[in-house]
Tab-separated table of C-alpha atoms in Angstrom:
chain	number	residue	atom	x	y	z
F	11	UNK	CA	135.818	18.734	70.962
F	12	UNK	CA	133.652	16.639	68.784
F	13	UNK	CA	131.592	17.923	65.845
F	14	UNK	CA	127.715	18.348	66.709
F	15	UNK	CA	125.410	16.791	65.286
F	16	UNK	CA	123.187	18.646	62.599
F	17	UNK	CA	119.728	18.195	62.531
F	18	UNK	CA	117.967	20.240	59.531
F	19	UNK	CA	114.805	20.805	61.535
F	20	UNK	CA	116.424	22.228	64.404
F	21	UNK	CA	118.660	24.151	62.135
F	22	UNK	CA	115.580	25.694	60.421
F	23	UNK	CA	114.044	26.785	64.072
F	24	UNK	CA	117.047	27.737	65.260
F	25	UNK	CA	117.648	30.149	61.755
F	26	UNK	CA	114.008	31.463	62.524
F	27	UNK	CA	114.224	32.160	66.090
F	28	UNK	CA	117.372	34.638	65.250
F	29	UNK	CA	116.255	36.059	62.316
F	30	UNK	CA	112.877	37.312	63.709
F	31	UNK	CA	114.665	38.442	67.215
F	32	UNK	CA	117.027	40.210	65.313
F	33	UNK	CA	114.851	42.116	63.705
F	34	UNK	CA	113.529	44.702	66.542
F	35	UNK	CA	117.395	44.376	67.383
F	36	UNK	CA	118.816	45.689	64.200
F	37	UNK	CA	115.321	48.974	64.265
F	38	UNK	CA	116.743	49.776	67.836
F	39	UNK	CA	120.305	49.710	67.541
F	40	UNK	CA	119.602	51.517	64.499
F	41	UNK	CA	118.326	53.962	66.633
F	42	UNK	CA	120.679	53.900	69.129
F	43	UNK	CA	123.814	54.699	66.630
F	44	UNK	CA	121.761	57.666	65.658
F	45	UNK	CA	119.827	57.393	62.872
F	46	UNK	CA	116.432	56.023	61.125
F	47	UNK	CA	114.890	52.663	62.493
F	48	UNK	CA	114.964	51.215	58.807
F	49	UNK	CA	118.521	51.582	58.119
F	50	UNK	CA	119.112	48.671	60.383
F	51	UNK	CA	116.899	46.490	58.317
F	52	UNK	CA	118.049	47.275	54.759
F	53	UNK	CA	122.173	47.283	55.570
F	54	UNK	CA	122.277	43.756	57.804
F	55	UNK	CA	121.730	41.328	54.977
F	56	UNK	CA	125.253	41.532	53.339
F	57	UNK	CA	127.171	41.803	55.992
F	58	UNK	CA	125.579	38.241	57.920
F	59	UNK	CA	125.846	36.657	54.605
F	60	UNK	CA	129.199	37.265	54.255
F	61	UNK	CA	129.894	36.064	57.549
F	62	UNK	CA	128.321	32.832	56.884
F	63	UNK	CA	130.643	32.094	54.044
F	64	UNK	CA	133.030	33.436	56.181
F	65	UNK	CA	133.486	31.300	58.543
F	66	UNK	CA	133.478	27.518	59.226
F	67	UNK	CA	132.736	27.204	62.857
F	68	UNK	CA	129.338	25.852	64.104
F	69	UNK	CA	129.322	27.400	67.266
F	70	UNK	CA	129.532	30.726	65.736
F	71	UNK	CA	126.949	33.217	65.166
F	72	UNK	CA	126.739	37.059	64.129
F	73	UNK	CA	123.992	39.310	65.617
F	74	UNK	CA	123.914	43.174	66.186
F	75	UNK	CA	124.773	44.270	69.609
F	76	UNK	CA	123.790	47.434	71.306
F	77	UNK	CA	127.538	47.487	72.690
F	78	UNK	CA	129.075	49.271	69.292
F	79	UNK	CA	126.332	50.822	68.808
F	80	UNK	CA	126.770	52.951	71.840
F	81	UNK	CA	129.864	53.369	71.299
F	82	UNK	CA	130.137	54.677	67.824
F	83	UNK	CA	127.789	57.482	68.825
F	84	UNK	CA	129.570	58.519	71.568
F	85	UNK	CA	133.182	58.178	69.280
F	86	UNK	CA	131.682	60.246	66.314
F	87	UNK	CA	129.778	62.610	68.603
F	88	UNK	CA	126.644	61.072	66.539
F	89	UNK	CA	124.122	63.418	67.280
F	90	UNK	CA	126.058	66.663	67.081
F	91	UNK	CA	127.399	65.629	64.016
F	92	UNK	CA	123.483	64.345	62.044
F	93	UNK	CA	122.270	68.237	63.176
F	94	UNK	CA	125.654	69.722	61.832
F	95	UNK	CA	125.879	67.588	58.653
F	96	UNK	CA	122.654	65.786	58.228
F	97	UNK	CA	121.212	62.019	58.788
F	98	UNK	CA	122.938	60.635	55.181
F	99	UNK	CA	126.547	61.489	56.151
F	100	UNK	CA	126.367	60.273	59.330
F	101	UNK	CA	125.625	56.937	57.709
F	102	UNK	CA	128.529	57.502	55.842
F	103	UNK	CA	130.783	58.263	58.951
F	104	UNK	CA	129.011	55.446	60.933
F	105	UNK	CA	130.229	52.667	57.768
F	106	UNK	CA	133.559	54.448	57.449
F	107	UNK	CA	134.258	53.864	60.923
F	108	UNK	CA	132.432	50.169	61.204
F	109	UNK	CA	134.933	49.281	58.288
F	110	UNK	CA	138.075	50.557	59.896
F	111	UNK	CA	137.033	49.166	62.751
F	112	UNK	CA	137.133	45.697	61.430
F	113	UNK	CA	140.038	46.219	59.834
F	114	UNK	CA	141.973	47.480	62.939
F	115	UNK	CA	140.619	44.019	64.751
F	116	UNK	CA	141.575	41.863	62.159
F	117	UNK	CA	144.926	43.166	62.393
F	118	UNK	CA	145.109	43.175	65.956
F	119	UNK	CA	143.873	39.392	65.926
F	120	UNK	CA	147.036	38.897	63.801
F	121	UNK	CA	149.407	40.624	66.061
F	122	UNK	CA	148.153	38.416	69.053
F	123	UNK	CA	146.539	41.265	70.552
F	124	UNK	CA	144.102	39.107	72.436
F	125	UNK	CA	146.680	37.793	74.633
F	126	UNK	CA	147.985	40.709	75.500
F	127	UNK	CA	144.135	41.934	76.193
F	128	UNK	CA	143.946	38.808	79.038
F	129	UNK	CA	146.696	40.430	80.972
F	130	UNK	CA	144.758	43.495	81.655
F	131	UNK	CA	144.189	44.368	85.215
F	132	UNK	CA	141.096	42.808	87.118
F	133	UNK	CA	140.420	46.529	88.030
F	134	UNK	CA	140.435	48.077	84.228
F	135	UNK	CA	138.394	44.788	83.430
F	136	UNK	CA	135.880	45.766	85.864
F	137	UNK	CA	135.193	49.389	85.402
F	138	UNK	CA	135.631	48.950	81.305
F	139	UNK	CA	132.254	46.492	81.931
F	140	UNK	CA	130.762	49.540	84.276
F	141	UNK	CA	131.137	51.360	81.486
F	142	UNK	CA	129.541	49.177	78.727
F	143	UNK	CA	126.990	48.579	81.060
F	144	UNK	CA	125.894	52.087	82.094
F	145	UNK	CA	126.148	52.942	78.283
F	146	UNK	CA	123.731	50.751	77.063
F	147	UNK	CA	121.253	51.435	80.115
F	148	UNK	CA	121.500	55.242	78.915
F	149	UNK	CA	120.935	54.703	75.749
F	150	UNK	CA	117.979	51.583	76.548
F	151	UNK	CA	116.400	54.428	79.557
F	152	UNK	CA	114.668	56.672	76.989
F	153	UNK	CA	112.554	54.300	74.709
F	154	UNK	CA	112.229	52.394	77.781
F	155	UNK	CA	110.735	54.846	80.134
F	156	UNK	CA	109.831	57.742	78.112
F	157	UNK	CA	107.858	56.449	74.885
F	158	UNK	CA	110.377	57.143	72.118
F	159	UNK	CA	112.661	59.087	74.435
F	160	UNK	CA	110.701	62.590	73.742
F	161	UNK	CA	110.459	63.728	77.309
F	162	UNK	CA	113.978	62.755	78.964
F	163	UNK	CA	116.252	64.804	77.279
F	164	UNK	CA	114.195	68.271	77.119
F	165	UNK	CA	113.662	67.595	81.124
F	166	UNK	CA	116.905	66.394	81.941
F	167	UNK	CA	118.000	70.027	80.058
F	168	UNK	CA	115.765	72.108	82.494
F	169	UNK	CA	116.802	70.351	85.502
F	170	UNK	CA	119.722	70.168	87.777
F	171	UNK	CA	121.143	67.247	85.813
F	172	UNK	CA	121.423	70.087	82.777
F	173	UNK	CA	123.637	71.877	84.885
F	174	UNK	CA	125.424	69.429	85.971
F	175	UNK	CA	125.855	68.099	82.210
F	176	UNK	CA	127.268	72.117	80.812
F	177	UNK	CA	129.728	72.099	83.753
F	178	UNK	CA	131.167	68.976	83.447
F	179	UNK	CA	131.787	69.705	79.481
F	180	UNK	CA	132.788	72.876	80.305
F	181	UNK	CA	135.929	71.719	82.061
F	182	UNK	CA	136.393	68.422	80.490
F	183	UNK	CA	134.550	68.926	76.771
F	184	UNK	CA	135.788	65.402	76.235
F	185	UNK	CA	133.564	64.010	78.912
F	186	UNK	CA	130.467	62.540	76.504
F	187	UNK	CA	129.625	59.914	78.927
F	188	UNK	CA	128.298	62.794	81.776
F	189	UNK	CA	125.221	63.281	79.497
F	190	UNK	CA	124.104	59.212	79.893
F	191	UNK	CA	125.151	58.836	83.893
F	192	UNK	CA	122.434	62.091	84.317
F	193	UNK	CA	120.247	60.981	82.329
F	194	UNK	CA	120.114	57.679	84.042
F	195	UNK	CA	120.109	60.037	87.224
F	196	UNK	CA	117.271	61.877	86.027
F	197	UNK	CA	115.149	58.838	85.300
F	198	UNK	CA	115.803	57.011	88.431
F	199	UNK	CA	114.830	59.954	91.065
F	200	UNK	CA	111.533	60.776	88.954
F	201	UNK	CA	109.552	58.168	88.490
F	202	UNK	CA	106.311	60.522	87.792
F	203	UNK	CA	107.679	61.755	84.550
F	204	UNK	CA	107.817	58.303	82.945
F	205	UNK	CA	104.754	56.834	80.404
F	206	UNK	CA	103.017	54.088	82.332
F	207	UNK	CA	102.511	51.923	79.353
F	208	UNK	CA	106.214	51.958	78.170
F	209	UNK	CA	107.584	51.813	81.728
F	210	UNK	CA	105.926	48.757	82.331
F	211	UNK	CA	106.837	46.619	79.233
F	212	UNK	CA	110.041	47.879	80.031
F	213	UNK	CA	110.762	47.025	83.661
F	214	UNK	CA	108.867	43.550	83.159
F	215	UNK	CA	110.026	42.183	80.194
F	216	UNK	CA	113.544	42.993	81.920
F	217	UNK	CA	112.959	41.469	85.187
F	218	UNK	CA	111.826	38.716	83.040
F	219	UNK	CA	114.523	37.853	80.996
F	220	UNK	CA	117.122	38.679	84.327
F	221	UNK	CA	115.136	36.120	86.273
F	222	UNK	CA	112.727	34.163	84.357
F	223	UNK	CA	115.394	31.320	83.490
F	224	UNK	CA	115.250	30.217	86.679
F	225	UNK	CA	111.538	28.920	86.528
F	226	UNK	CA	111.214	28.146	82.995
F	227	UNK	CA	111.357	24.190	82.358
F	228	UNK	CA	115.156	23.169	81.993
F	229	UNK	CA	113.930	21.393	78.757
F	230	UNK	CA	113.857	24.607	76.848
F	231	UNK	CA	116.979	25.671	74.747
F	232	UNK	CA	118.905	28.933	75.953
F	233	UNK	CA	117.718	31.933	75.468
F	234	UNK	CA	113.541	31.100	75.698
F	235	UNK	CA	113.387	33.816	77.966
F	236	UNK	CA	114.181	36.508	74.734
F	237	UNK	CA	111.712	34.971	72.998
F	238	UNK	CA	109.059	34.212	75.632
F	239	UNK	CA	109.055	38.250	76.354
F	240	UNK	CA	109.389	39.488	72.783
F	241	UNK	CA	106.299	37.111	72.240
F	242	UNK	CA	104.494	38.268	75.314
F	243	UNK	CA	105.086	42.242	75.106
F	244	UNK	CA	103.969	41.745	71.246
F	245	UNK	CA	100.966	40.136	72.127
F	246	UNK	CA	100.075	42.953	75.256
F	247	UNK	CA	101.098	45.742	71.713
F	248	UNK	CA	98.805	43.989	69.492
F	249	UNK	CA	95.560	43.682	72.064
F	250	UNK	CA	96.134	46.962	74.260
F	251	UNK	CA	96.660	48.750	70.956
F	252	UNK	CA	100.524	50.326	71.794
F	253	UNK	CA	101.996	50.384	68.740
F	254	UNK	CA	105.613	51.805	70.113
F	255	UNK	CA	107.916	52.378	67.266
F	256	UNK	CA	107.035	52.765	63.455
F	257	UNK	CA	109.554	52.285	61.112
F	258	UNK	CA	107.259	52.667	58.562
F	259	UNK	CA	107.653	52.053	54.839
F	260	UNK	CA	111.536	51.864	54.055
F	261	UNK	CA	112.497	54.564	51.424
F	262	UNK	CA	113.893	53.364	47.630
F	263	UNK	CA	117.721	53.118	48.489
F	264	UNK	CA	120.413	54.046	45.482
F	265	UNK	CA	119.264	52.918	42.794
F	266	UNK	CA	123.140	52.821	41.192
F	267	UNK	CA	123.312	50.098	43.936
F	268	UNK	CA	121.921	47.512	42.715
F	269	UNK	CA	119.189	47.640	45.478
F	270	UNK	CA	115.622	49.083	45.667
């Protein structure tokens, strides 16, 4: 494969277009690992610049991902653990186990792990993407549907589902996922209970980024149909007057640091 060709404007627009997408990325997934919306903006700097330097490869890139997120707050038992212990050592917890994380798949990388990960059966392949794929859907269903999530988990508790939820641990008190497949259960089969406003950003700026690649001009890069909905659902925020999420002003960090 040939190198590409570099062009610095289209390096610059390209450099914009992530940076400002992955900014409501890093608030949410934030979120979604557990704790405050501004934590994702003050902790992603060093670890993307260090990847540039990193690496050499142009067709490269490092985002966040709602993927680990999920997945470290169902590992560390994320929000048991913030009411038990408090919001500033579950950061701790979450960058203990991001770092060993890393370090366990660079060594795996040097084993040849990956090869080994290609053999896997079509079947475990299959249900392991189920899984990712119902986890982030449980974790996107509250903000989504609910306005900030404050509704779903306090009716999902009172209902059926809730039941359903202390049984299931009851037996099987390893079985963390149950409380995501009812609340997705929940949301589905009561439609009254969601917030009109959030709903509908939600369920159309989905549809549109699912679908809206097809009839979008072929001349636009990959991925227009992010930006074209994070444009469009800031512009509805900014004239119908739905702010959604505030992460408000970030706190002073350490001082001892080096950052404030």
């Amino acid at each position: 494969m040939e190198a590409p060709s570099f062009n610095p404007i289209s390096d610059i627009v390209s450099g914009a277009i992530m940076a400002a997408t992955s900014v409501p990325q890093l608030i949410a997934y934030a979120e979604t690992v557990g704790y405050a919306g501004y934590r994702g903006l003050s902790t992603a700097g060093p670890p993307l610049l260090a990847w540039g330097f990193a690496t050499g490869s142009p067709w490269m890139n490092a985002g966040v991902t709602s993927l680990t997120a999920v997945m470290a707050k169902t590992d560390l038992g994320g929000e048991a653990y913030a009411a038990q212990y408090g919001e500033e050592a579950y950061v701790e917890l979450v960058a203990a186990y991001s770092l060993y994380v890393g370090v366990a798949s660079a060594v795996m990388a040097l084993v040849g792990f990956g090869k080994l990960a290609q053999k896997a059966p079509t079947a475990v392949k299959t249900g392991f993407k189920w899984g990712c794929e119902l986890g982030v859907l449980s974790s996107a269903l509250p903000n989504g549907l609910y306005a900030f999530g404050s509704k779903l988990k306090s009716n999902v508790a009172t209902s059926v589902f809730g039941d359903i939820v202390k049984t299931v641990k009851g037996v099987v008190p390893g079985a963390t996922g149950v409380s995501g497949v009812c609340n997705i259960l929940y949301a589905v089969t009561n439609p009254q209970t969601w917030d009109v406003v959030a709903a509908l950003l939600f369920i159309s700026c989905t549809l549109f980024v699912m679908k809206g690649k097809a009839y979008l001009p072929k001349s636009l890069p990959p991925g227009s149909e992010v930006v074209l909905a994070t444009a469009a659902a800031t512009v509805f925020s900014v004239f119908y007057g739905y702010e959604g999420g505030v992460v408000g002003e970030i706190p002073t960090l350490d001082g001892d640091a080096g950052l404030s």
